[in-house]
Coordinates of C-alpha atoms in Angstrom, one line a residue:
Chain A
M1260 CA 58.7 -2.4 -107.2
S1261 CA 59.4 -5.8 -108.6
S1262 CA 60.1 -3.9 -111.8
T1263 CA 63.7 -5.1 -111.6
V1264 CA 62.4 -8.6 -111.2
T1265 CA 59.9 -8.1 -113.9
S1266 CA 62.4 -6.4 -116.2
T1267 CA 65.1 -9.0 -115.8
D1268 CA 62.5 -11.6 -116.1
V1269 CA 61.2 -10.0 -119.3
T1270 CA 64.7 -9.6 -120.6
N1271 CA 65.3 -13.3 -120.0
H1272 CA 62.1 -14.0 -121.9
A1273 CA 63.2 -11.7 -124.6
I1274 CA 66.5 -13.6 -125.0
A1275 CA 64.6 -16.9 -125.0
A1276 CA 61.7 -15.9 -127.3
V1277 CA 63.2 -13.1 -129.3
A1278 CA 60.3 -10.7 -128.5
P1279 CA 59.9 -9.5 -124.9
K1280 CA 56.7 -10.4 -123.3
M1281 CA 54.8 -8.1 -121.0
D1282 CA 54.0 -9.6 -117.6
P1283 CA 52.9 -6.9 -115.3
L1284 CA 51.4 -9.3 -112.8
H1285 CA 54.4 -11.4 -112.3
H1286 CA 55.5 -9.6 -109.2
F1287 CA 52.3 -10.5 -107.4
L1288 CA 53.2 -14.1 -107.6
V1289 CA 53.5 -15.8 -104.2
T1290 CA 56.3 -18.3 -104.0
K1291 CA 56.7 -20.5 -101.0
Q1292 CA 60.2 -20.6 -99.8
V1293 CA 59.8 -23.0 -97.0
D1294 CA 56.9 -25.4 -97.2
V1295 CA 55.8 -26.2 -93.7
S1296 CA 52.4 -27.4 -92.4
F1297 CA 51.3 -27.7 -88.9
L1298 CA 50.2 -31.3 -88.2
G1299 CA 49.1 -31.4 -91.8
L1300 CA 46.2 -29.2 -91.0
L1301 CA 47.5 -25.7 -90.9
D1302 CA 49.6 -24.4 -93.7
I1303 CA 52.3 -22.2 -92.1
S1304 CA 54.7 -22.1 -95.1
I1305 CA 57.1 -19.2 -95.4
S1306 CA 56.7 -17.4 -98.7
N1307 CA 57.9 -14.1 -100.0
S1308 CA 54.6 -12.6 -98.9
V1309 CA 55.2 -13.7 -95.3
L1310 CA 58.8 -12.5 -95.5
W1311 CA 57.7 -9.0 -96.4
M1312 CA 55.1 -9.0 -93.7
W1313 CA 58.0 -9.6 -91.3
I1314 CA 60.1 -6.9 -93.0
A1315 CA 57.2 -4.5 -92.6
I1316 CA 56.9 -5.4 -88.9
A1317 CA 60.7 -4.9 -88.5
L1318 CA 60.4 -1.5 -90.3
V1319 CA 57.6 -0.4 -88.0
M1320 CA 59.7 -1.4 -85.0
I1321 CA 62.8 0.2 -86.3
F1322 CA 61.0 3.4 -87.0
F1323 CA 59.5 3.7 -83.6
R1324 CA 62.6 2.5 -81.8
L1325 CA 64.6 5.1 -83.6
A1326 CA 62.0 7.8 -82.9
F1327 CA 62.0 7.0 -79.1
K1328 CA 65.6 5.9 -78.7
N1329 CA 66.2 8.5 -76.0
P1330 CA 63.0 10.3 -75.6
T1331 CA 63.1 13.9 -74.4
T1332 CA 60.4 16.3 -73.3
V1333 CA 61.3 18.6 -76.1
P1334 CA 61.2 16.3 -79.1
G1335 CA 63.7 16.0 -81.9
R1336 CA 62.8 15.5 -85.5
M1337 CA 62.4 11.7 -85.4
Q1338 CA 60.5 11.9 -82.1
S1339 CA 58.2 14.5 -83.4
L1340 CA 57.4 12.2 -86.3
G1341 CA 56.8 9.3 -84.0
E1342 CA 54.6 11.3 -81.8
L1343 CA 52.7 12.7 -84.8
G1344 CA 52.1 9.1 -85.9
Y1345 CA 50.8 8.2 -82.5
L1346 CA 48.6 11.3 -82.1
F1347 CA 47.3 10.8 -85.7
I1348 CA 45.8 7.4 -84.9
H1349 CA 44.8 8.6 -81.4
G1350 CA 42.9 11.5 -83.1
I1351 CA 41.1 9.1 -85.5
V1352 CA 40.0 6.7 -82.7
T1353 CA 38.8 9.4 -80.3
E1354 CA 37.1 11.3 -83.1
I1355 CA 35.2 8.4 -84.5
I1356 CA 34.6 6.1 -81.6
G1357 CA 35.1 8.4 -78.7
D1358 CA 36.1 7.4 -75.2
K1359 CA 34.8 3.9 -75.6
G1360 CA 37.4 3.4 -78.3
R1361 CA 40.3 3.5 -75.9
P1362 CA 40.6 -0.3 -75.5
F1363 CA 40.8 -0.7 -79.3
F1364 CA 43.5 1.9 -79.7
P1365 CA 46.5 -0.5 -79.7
Y1366 CA 44.7 -2.8 -82.3
I1367 CA 43.9 0.1 -84.6
F1368 CA 47.4 1.6 -84.2
T1369 CA 48.9 -1.8 -85.1
L1370 CA 46.5 -2.2 -88.1
F1371 CA 47.4 1.2 -89.5
Y1372 CA 51.1 0.8 -89.2
F1373 CA 51.1 -2.8 -90.5
I1374 CA 49.1 -1.8 -93.6
L1375 CA 51.0 1.5 -94.1
F1376 CA 54.4 -0.2 -93.9
C1377 CA 53.3 -3.1 -96.1
N1378 CA 52.1 -0.5 -98.7
L1379 CA 55.3 1.5 -98.5
A1380 CA 57.7 -1.5 -98.4
G1381 CA 56.0 -2.7 -101.5
L1382 CA 57.5 0.3 -103.3
I1383 CA 61.0 -0.7 -102.7
P1384 CA 62.4 -2.1 -105.9
G1385 CA 62.5 -5.9 -105.9
S1386 CA 60.1 -6.1 -102.9
F1387 CA 56.8 -7.8 -102.6
T1388 CA 53.6 -5.9 -101.8
V1389 CA 51.8 -7.8 -99.1
T1390 CA 48.6 -5.7 -99.3
S1391 CA 48.3 -6.5 -103.0
Q1392 CA 47.3 -10.0 -101.9
L1393 CA 43.5 -10.1 -101.8
I1394 CA 43.6 -12.9 -99.2
V1395 CA 45.6 -10.7 -96.8
T1396 CA 43.3 -7.7 -97.0
A1397 CA 40.3 -10.0 -96.9
T1398 CA 41.6 -11.7 -93.7
F1399 CA 41.9 -8.3 -92.0
S1400 CA 38.5 -7.0 -93.3
M1401 CA 36.6 -10.2 -92.5
S1402 CA 38.1 -10.3 -89.0
I1403 CA 37.2 -6.7 -88.4
V1404 CA 33.6 -7.0 -89.6
A1405 CA 33.2 -10.3 -87.8
F1406 CA 34.6 -8.8 -84.7
S1407 CA 32.3 -5.8 -84.9
F1408 CA 29.3 -8.1 -85.4
V1409 CA 30.1 -10.3 -82.4
Y1410 CA 31.0 -7.3 -80.3
G1411 CA 27.7 -5.7 -81.2
F1412 CA 25.9 -8.8 -79.9
Y1413 CA 28.1 -8.9 -76.8
L1414 CA 27.2 -5.3 -76.0
H1415 CA 23.6 -5.1 -77.0
G1416 CA 22.3 -8.7 -77.0
S1417 CA 19.4 -9.4 -79.4
H1418 CA 18.8 -5.7 -79.4
Y1419 CA 21.7 -5.5 -81.9
L1420 CA 19.4 -6.9 -84.6
K1421 CA 17.7 -3.6 -84.7
F1422 CA 20.9 -2.5 -86.4
F1423 CA 19.5 -4.1 -89.6
V1424 CA 16.1 -2.3 -89.3
P1425 CA 16.4 1.2 -90.5
S1426 CA 14.5 3.7 -88.4
G1427 CA 11.8 6.0 -89.8
V1428 CA 10.9 3.6 -92.6
P1429 CA 7.3 2.6 -93.2
V1430 CA 6.5 -1.0 -92.2
L1431 CA 5.4 -1.8 -95.7
L1432 CA 8.9 -1.1 -97.0
M1433 CA 10.6 -3.3 -94.3
P1434 CA 10.7 -6.5 -96.5
L1435 CA 12.7 -4.4 -98.9
M1436 CA 14.9 -2.4 -96.6
V1437 CA 16.0 -5.1 -94.2
P1438 CA 17.6 -7.3 -96.9
I1439 CA 19.3 -4.2 -98.3
E1440 CA 20.7 -3.4 -94.9
I1441 CA 21.9 -7.0 -94.5
I1442 CA 23.5 -7.0 -98.0
S1443 CA 25.2 -3.6 -97.3
F1444 CA 26.5 -5.0 -94.1
L1445 CA 27.8 -8.1 -95.9
A1446 CA 29.4 -5.9 -98.5
R1447 CA 31.5 -4.2 -95.9
P1448 CA 34.3 -6.8 -95.7
V1449 CA 34.3 -7.2 -99.5
S1450 CA 34.5 -3.5 -100.3
L1451 CA 37.1 -3.0 -97.5
A1452 CA 39.3 -5.8 -98.8
V1453 CA 38.9 -5.1 -102.5
R1454 CA 39.6 -1.4 -102.1
L1455 CA 43.0 -1.8 -100.6
F1456 CA 43.9 -4.8 -102.7
A1457 CA 42.8 -3.2 -106.0
N1458 CA 44.5 0.1 -105.3
M1459 CA 47.8 -1.6 -104.6
T1460 CA 47.5 -4.0 -107.5
A1461 CA 46.5 -1.3 -109.9
G1462 CA 49.3 1.0 -109.0
H1463 CA 51.9 -1.7 -109.1
T1464 CA 50.6 -3.1 -112.4
M1465 CA 50.7 0.4 -113.9
L1466 CA 54.3 0.8 -112.7
A1467 CA 55.2 -2.7 -114.1
V1468 CA 53.7 -1.8 -117.5
M1469 CA 55.6 1.4 -117.6
F1470 CA 58.9 -0.3 -116.6
F1471 CA 58.3 -2.7 -119.4
Y1472 CA 58.2 0.2 -121.8
V1473 CA 61.3 1.7 -120.2
I1474 CA 63.3 -1.3 -121.1
T1475 CA 61.8 -2.2 -124.4
L1476 CA 61.6 1.3 -126.1
P1477 CA 64.8 2.8 -127.6
W1478 CA 66.6 5.3 -125.4
W1479 CA 65.0 8.4 -126.9
G1480 CA 61.5 7.0 -126.2
A1481 CA 62.2 5.4 -122.9
W1482 CA 62.5 8.7 -121.1
L1483 CA 58.7 9.3 -121.3
P1484 CA 57.6 6.1 -119.4
F1485 CA 60.6 6.5 -117.1
G1486 CA 59.6 10.0 -116.1
F1487 CA 56.1 8.7 -115.6
T1488 CA 57.3 6.0 -113.2
V1489 CA 59.2 8.6 -111.2
V1490 CA 56.1 10.7 -110.8
F1491 CA 53.8 7.7 -110.3
T1492 CA 56.0 6.3 -107.5
G1493 CA 55.3 9.5 -105.6
V1494 CA 51.6 9.1 -106.3
E1495 CA 51.9 5.5 -105.0
I1496 CA 53.4 6.7 -101.7
F1497 CA 50.5 9.0 -101.3
I1498 CA 48.0 6.3 -102.2
G1499 CA 49.7 4.0 -99.8
F1500 CA 49.1 6.5 -97.0
I1501 CA 45.5 7.3 -98.1
Q1502 CA 44.5 3.6 -98.3
A1503 CA 46.0 2.8 -94.9
Y1504 CA 44.1 5.8 -93.6
I1505 CA 40.8 4.8 -95.2
F1506 CA 41.2 1.2 -94.0
T1507 CA 41.7 2.5 -90.5
I1508 CA 38.9 5.0 -90.6
L1509 CA 36.4 2.4 -91.9
T1510 CA 37.6 0.0 -89.2
C1511 CA 36.8 2.7 -86.6
V1512 CA 33.5 3.4 -88.2
Y1513 CA 32.5 -0.3 -88.1
I1514 CA 33.5 -0.7 -84.5
N1515 CA 31.7 2.5 -83.6
D1516 CA 28.6 1.2 -85.3
S1517 CA 28.6 -1.9 -83.1
I1518 CA 29.2 0.2 -80.0
H1519 CA 26.8 3.1 -80.6
M1520 CA 24.5 1.5 -83.3
H1521 CA 22.9 4.2 -85.4
Chain B
M342 CA 33.2 -16.1 -131.3
D343 CA 36.5 -17.2 -130.0
A344 CA 36.5 -17.3 -126.2
T345 CA 39.8 -15.4 -126.0
A346 CA 38.4 -12.6 -128.2
A347 CA 35.2 -12.5 -126.1
A348 CA 37.3 -12.2 -123.0
L349 CA 39.3 -9.4 -124.5
I350 CA 36.1 -7.5 -125.3
G351 CA 34.8 -8.2 -121.8
M352 CA 38.0 -6.8 -120.3
G353 CA 37.7 -3.7 -122.4
L354 CA 34.1 -3.3 -121.4
A355 CA 35.1 -3.6 -117.7
A356 CA 37.5 -0.7 -118.3
L357 CA 34.4 1.4 -119.1
G358 CA 33.7 1.5 -115.4
F359 CA 36.6 4.0 -115.2
A360 CA 34.3 6.5 -116.8
G361 CA 32.0 6.5 -113.8
S362 CA 34.9 7.0 -111.5
G363 CA 36.2 9.9 -113.7
V364 CA 32.8 11.6 -113.4
G365 CA 32.8 11.0 -109.7
L366 CA 36.3 12.5 -109.3
G367 CA 35.2 15.5 -111.3
V368 CA 32.1 16.1 -109.3
L369 CA 34.0 15.5 -106.0
F370 CA 36.8 17.9 -106.7
G371 CA 34.6 20.4 -108.5
K372 CA 32.2 20.6 -105.5
A373 CA 35.2 20.6 -103.1
I374 CA 36.7 23.6 -104.8
E375 CA 33.4 25.3 -104.9
A376 CA 32.9 24.7 -101.2
I377 CA 36.4 26.0 -100.4
A378 CA 35.9 29.0 -102.5
R379 CA 32.8 29.8 -100.5
Q380 CA 34.2 29.0 -97.2
P381 CA 38.0 29.2 -97.3
A382 CA 38.3 28.7 -93.5
A383 CA 36.8 25.2 -93.8
E384 CA 39.6 24.0 -96.2
A385 CA 41.5 21.9 -93.6
Q386 CA 38.3 20.2 -92.5
L387 CA 37.1 19.6 -96.1
A388 CA 40.5 18.3 -97.3
K389 CA 40.1 15.3 -95.0
Y390 CA 36.8 14.4 -96.6
I391 CA 38.0 15.1 -100.1
W392 CA 40.8 12.5 -99.7
I393 CA 38.5 10.0 -98.1
G394 CA 36.0 10.6 -100.9
M395 CA 38.7 10.3 -103.5
A396 CA 39.7 6.9 -102.2
F397 CA 36.1 5.7 -102.3
V398 CA 35.5 7.0 -105.8
E399 CA 38.8 5.6 -107.1
A400 CA 38.1 2.2 -105.6
V401 CA 35.0 2.0 -107.8
A402 CA 37.2 2.2 -110.9
L403 CA 39.5 -0.4 -109.4
Y404 CA 36.6 -2.8 -109.0
G405 CA 36.3 -2.7 -112.8
L406 CA 40.0 -3.4 -113.0
V407 CA 39.6 -6.4 -110.8
V408 CA 36.7 -7.6 -113.0
A409 CA 38.9 -7.3 -116.0
F410 CA 41.7 -9.3 -114.3
I411 CA 39.2 -12.0 -113.4
I412 CA 38.0 -12.2 -117.0
M413 CA 41.6 -12.4 -118.0
G414 CA 42.0 -15.5 -115.8
K415 CA 39.0 -17.1 -117.4
A416 CA 40.2 -16.7 -120.9
Chain C
M578 CA 49.6 -6.4 -125.6
I579 CA 47.0 -7.8 -123.2
A580 CA 47.2 -11.0 -125.2
T581 CA 50.8 -11.3 -124.4
A582 CA 50.1 -10.5 -120.8
V583 CA 47.4 -13.2 -120.8
A584 CA 49.8 -15.6 -122.3
A585 CA 52.6 -14.8 -119.9
T586 CA 50.4 -15.0 -116.9
A587 CA 49.0 -18.3 -118.1
E588 CA 52.5 -19.6 -117.8
H589 CA 52.7 -19.4 -114.1
T590 CA 49.0 -19.4 -113.0
A591 CA 47.1 -22.1 -114.7
S592 CA 43.7 -21.4 -113.1
S593 CA 43.5 -17.6 -113.0
G594 CA 44.8 -14.5 -114.5
M595 CA 45.9 -12.9 -111.3
P596 CA 48.4 -14.6 -109.0
Q597 CA 46.2 -13.3 -106.1
F598 CA 43.4 -15.6 -107.0
E599 CA 45.5 -18.7 -106.7
P600 CA 43.9 -20.7 -103.8
S601 CA 47.0 -22.7 -103.0
V602 CA 48.7 -19.7 -101.5
F603 CA 45.7 -18.6 -99.3
G604 CA 46.2 -20.8 -96.3
H605 CA 49.6 -19.8 -95.1
Q606 CA 48.9 -16.1 -95.9
I607 CA 45.7 -16.1 -93.7
F608 CA 47.6 -17.7 -90.9
W609 CA 50.6 -15.4 -91.2
S610 CA 48.6 -12.2 -91.6
I611 CA 46.9 -12.9 -88.3
A612 CA 50.1 -14.1 -86.7
S613 CA 52.0 -11.1 -88.0
F614 CA 49.4 -8.7 -86.8
F615 CA 49.5 -10.1 -83.3
I616 CA 53.3 -10.2 -83.3
L617 CA 53.4 -6.5 -84.3
L618 CA 50.6 -5.8 -81.7
Y619 CA 52.7 -7.5 -79.0
L620 CA 55.9 -5.7 -80.0
L621 CA 54.2 -2.3 -80.1
K622 CA 52.4 -2.9 -76.9
T623 CA 55.5 -3.9 -75.0
H624 CA 58.1 -1.7 -76.6
V625 CA 56.6 1.3 -78.3
L626 CA 53.3 2.4 -76.9
P627 CA 54.5 2.6 -73.3
A628 CA 57.5 4.7 -74.4
I629 CA 55.3 7.1 -76.4
E630 CA 52.8 7.4 -73.6
K631 CA 55.5 8.0 -71.1
V632 CA 56.9 10.8 -73.1
L633 CA 53.5 12.3 -73.8
D634 CA 52.4 12.0 -70.2
A635 CA 55.7 13.6 -69.1
R636 CA 55.2 16.4 -71.4
G637 CA 51.6 16.8 -70.3
N638 CA 52.7 16.9 -66.7
K639 CA 55.4 19.4 -67.5
I640 CA 52.9 21.6 -69.3
R641 CA 50.5 21.3 -66.5
S642 CA 53.0 22.2 -63.9
D643 CA 54.3 25.0 -66.0
L644 CA 50.8 26.3 -66.4
E645 CA 50.3 26.0 -62.7
N646 CA 53.5 27.9 -62.1
A647 CA 52.5 30.5 -64.5
E648 CA 49.1 30.7 -62.8
Q649 CA 50.8 31.2 -59.5
S650 CA 53.1 33.8 -60.8
R651 CA 50.2 35.5 -62.4
R652 CA 48.4 35.5 -59.0
L653 CA 51.5 36.9 -57.3
A654 CA 51.8 39.5 -59.9
E655 CA 48.2 40.4 -59.5
K656 CA 48.6 40.7 -55.8
A657 CA 51.7 42.8 -56.2
A658 CA 49.8 45.0 -58.6
I659 CA 46.9 45.4 -56.1
D660 CA 49.4 46.2 -53.3
T661 CA 51.1 48.7 -55.5
Q662 CA 47.8 50.2 -56.3
K663 CA 46.9 50.4 -52.7
Q664 CA 50.2 52.1 -51.8
L665 CA 49.7 54.5 -54.7
N666 CA 46.2 55.3 -53.4
A667 CA 47.5 55.8 -49.9
A668 CA 50.3 58.0 -51.1
R669 CA 47.9 60.0 -53.2
R670 CA 45.6 60.3 -50.2
M671 CA 48.5 61.5 -48.1
A672 CA 49.6 63.9 -50.7
E673 CA 46.1 65.3 -50.9
Q674 CA 45.9 65.6 -47.2
T675 CA 49.3 67.4 -47.1
I676 CA 48.2 69.7 -49.8
E677 CA 45.0 70.5 -48.0
E678 CA 46.9 71.1 -44.7
A679 CA 49.3 73.3 -46.5
R680 CA 46.5 75.2 -48.0
L681 CA 44.8 75.6 -44.7
E682 CA 48.1 76.6 -43.1
S683 CA 48.8 79.2 -45.7
A684 CA 45.3 80.5 -45.4
R685 CA 45.7 80.8 -41.6
Y686 CA 49.1 82.5 -42.1
R687 CA 47.6 84.8 -44.5
E688 CA 44.7 85.6 -42.1
M689 CA 47.2 86.1 -39.3
A690 CA 49.4 88.4 -41.4
R691 CA 46.4 90.4 -42.5
E692 CA 45.2 90.6 -38.9
S693 CA 48.6 91.7 -37.6
L694 CA 48.9 94.2 -40.4
S695 CA 45.6 95.8 -39.8
Q696 CA 46.3 95.8 -36.1
E697 CA 49.5 97.5 -36.6
L698 CA 47.9 99.9 -39.0
A699 CA 45.2 100.7 -36.5
K700 CA 47.8 101.1 -33.8
K701 CA 49.8 103.4 -36.0
K702 CA 46.7 105.3 -36.9
S703 CA 45.7 105.7 -33.3
V704 CA 49.2 106.8 -32.4
A705 CA 49.2 109.2 -35.2
L706 CA 45.7 110.5 -34.1
A707 CA 47.0 110.8 -30.6
E708 CA 50.0 112.7 -31.8
I709 CA 47.9 115.0 -33.9
E710 CA 45.6 115.5 -30.9
T711 CA 48.5 116.3 -28.6
A712 CA 50.0 118.6 -31.2
K713 CA 46.6 120.2 -31.6
Q714 CA 46.2 120.6 -27.8
K715 CA 49.7 122.0 -27.6
A716 CA 49.0 124.4 -30.5
M717 CA 45.7 125.4 -28.8
T718 CA 47.4 126.0 -25.5
E719 CA 50.1 127.9 -27.1
L720 CA 47.6 129.9 -29.1
H721 CA 45.7 130.5 -25.9
H722 CA 48.8 131.6 -24.2
V723 CA 49.6 133.9 -27.1
A724 CA 46.1 135.2 -27.1
V725 CA 46.3 135.8 -23.4
D726 CA 49.6 137.5 -23.8
I727 CA 48.3 139.6 -26.6
A728 CA 45.2 140.3 -24.5
M729 CA 47.5 141.1 -21.5
L730 CA 49.5 143.4 -23.7
A731 CA 46.4 145.0 -25.1
T732 CA 44.9 145.3 -21.7
E733 CA 48.1 146.8 -20.3
K734 CA 48.0 149.3 -23.2
L735 CA 44.4 150.1 -22.5
I736 CA 45.0 150.3 -18.8
A737 CA 47.7 152.6 -19.7
K738 CA 45.2 154.7 -21.4
N739 CA 43.2 154.8 -18.1
M740 CA 40.3 152.8 -18.6
T741 CA 37.9 151.8 -15.9
K742 CA 38.0 148.5 -14.2
T743 CA 34.6 147.6 -15.6
E744 CA 35.6 148.6 -19.1
T745 CA 38.8 146.6 -18.7
N746 CA 36.9 143.5 -17.6
K747 CA 34.5 144.0 -20.4
M748 CA 37.3 144.2 -22.8
V749 CA 39.0 141.1 -21.4
Q750 CA 35.7 139.2 -21.7
E751 CA 35.4 140.4 -25.3
A752 CA 39.0 139.3 -26.0
I753 CA 38.4 135.9 -24.5
A754 CA 35.2 135.6 -26.5
A755 CA 37.1 136.6 -29.5
I756 CA 39.7 133.9 -28.7
Q757 CA 36.9 131.4 -28.2
E758 CA 35.5 132.4 -31.5
H759 CA 38.9 132.1 -33.0
K760 CA 39.3 128.7 -31.5
G761 CA 35.9 127.7 -33.0
Q762 CA 37.2 128.8 -36.3
V763 CA 40.4 126.7 -35.8
H764 CA 38.3 123.7 -35.0

């Protein structure tokens, strides 16, 4: 966590302003390292957020390259782990979408490992949590829902509009049900993005608050929040997995909805 | 009322949303344990849905947190 | 506590409490999220996924061929078992046949033995009977001779006492009749 950053920061503040100030959100701050824009239209600056996206990518590649450095038919430990990671996503895709999900497998595989390693890399002290940026999770969730919408139209044509008309509902209730269906569809990207973002933000904020207490309390009192941070880091690893899993599952569900309707 | 004070009250109220999530988690795990007690063979299958459900329920509390943070920005 | 947090955050984010809601950092993150995703997708597709699939396919093929081998072995074993069973059955049948033959043979031998024994016995009996008969004949002849001799002696003595010829004959006849009678008693 950026606890070290926060703590040193807070310590500096303490030196400057006598009393230390709590600033648990400081480590979510995006700072542009290289300010670049493409023809003045597209902002392609390199910030700490972008840097940690690349580090996450590098970690994914290192993990899988290590796992399959010299692949054998009878796998070693690392290879088993890599295969497990592959079969895990393969299982999700085939279970939720079925055979038609085969073309989406690489995308969903990439999505899962990108989010997972962003979540986990964010737990390295001093790092930046990419998935705690609402705009990043929103970019993914919006793209996914927009894709599922367009793909549904591509597959079913105007027939896809029936997706918003619940079956087995009396005609009288239609003016009520159709807007609800449309709103629930529009809520998909929001809930998908906010779930991941809020989980990451909340966990890291909690850790930052606890680290603040670790450094401000006297040594006999600091053990309590310190012990808590140790336990909570473990919980955060678990949450990082669960959230990446949920994000992937919901992506599959949305794509499945546009393929098979309901 | 001072705007900052109102914002602080609003943030506290937003935290009330955690109660709903707490109830949800209680119901979720209570029912899950009940189900596993009845059908221990289904545990592996249920565990998957328990964790998914937990993530959903937990997210509700975190929406409250987000609201609190948004209010914090407006203060 | 929150007030301090608010104050501290206000220092670096003028517009909002959370750094995440600062719109000036949105643009490049949108671009790089998508770009990073496709970079990772490209890297995984070219370097990782084919390797994993190759390994998994190789294992699948190995398992399949192993299964096929096992199936073949099983079939061979089954055939061998059937052959063995057949051989066993044949052997059993042969054994039964042999036993049956032996039984018949022994019965025949027993029959033959009994036959020859009874024949021998019968032969011995007839020989014995014949011997008895000859002995009896001999005894009878001897007896006859003795009787004749006695009769001759008696006759001579009677003749010596001067008996008439007719009386003598009559007496011989009587003696013979007596012998005959004696013979009947012997029989």
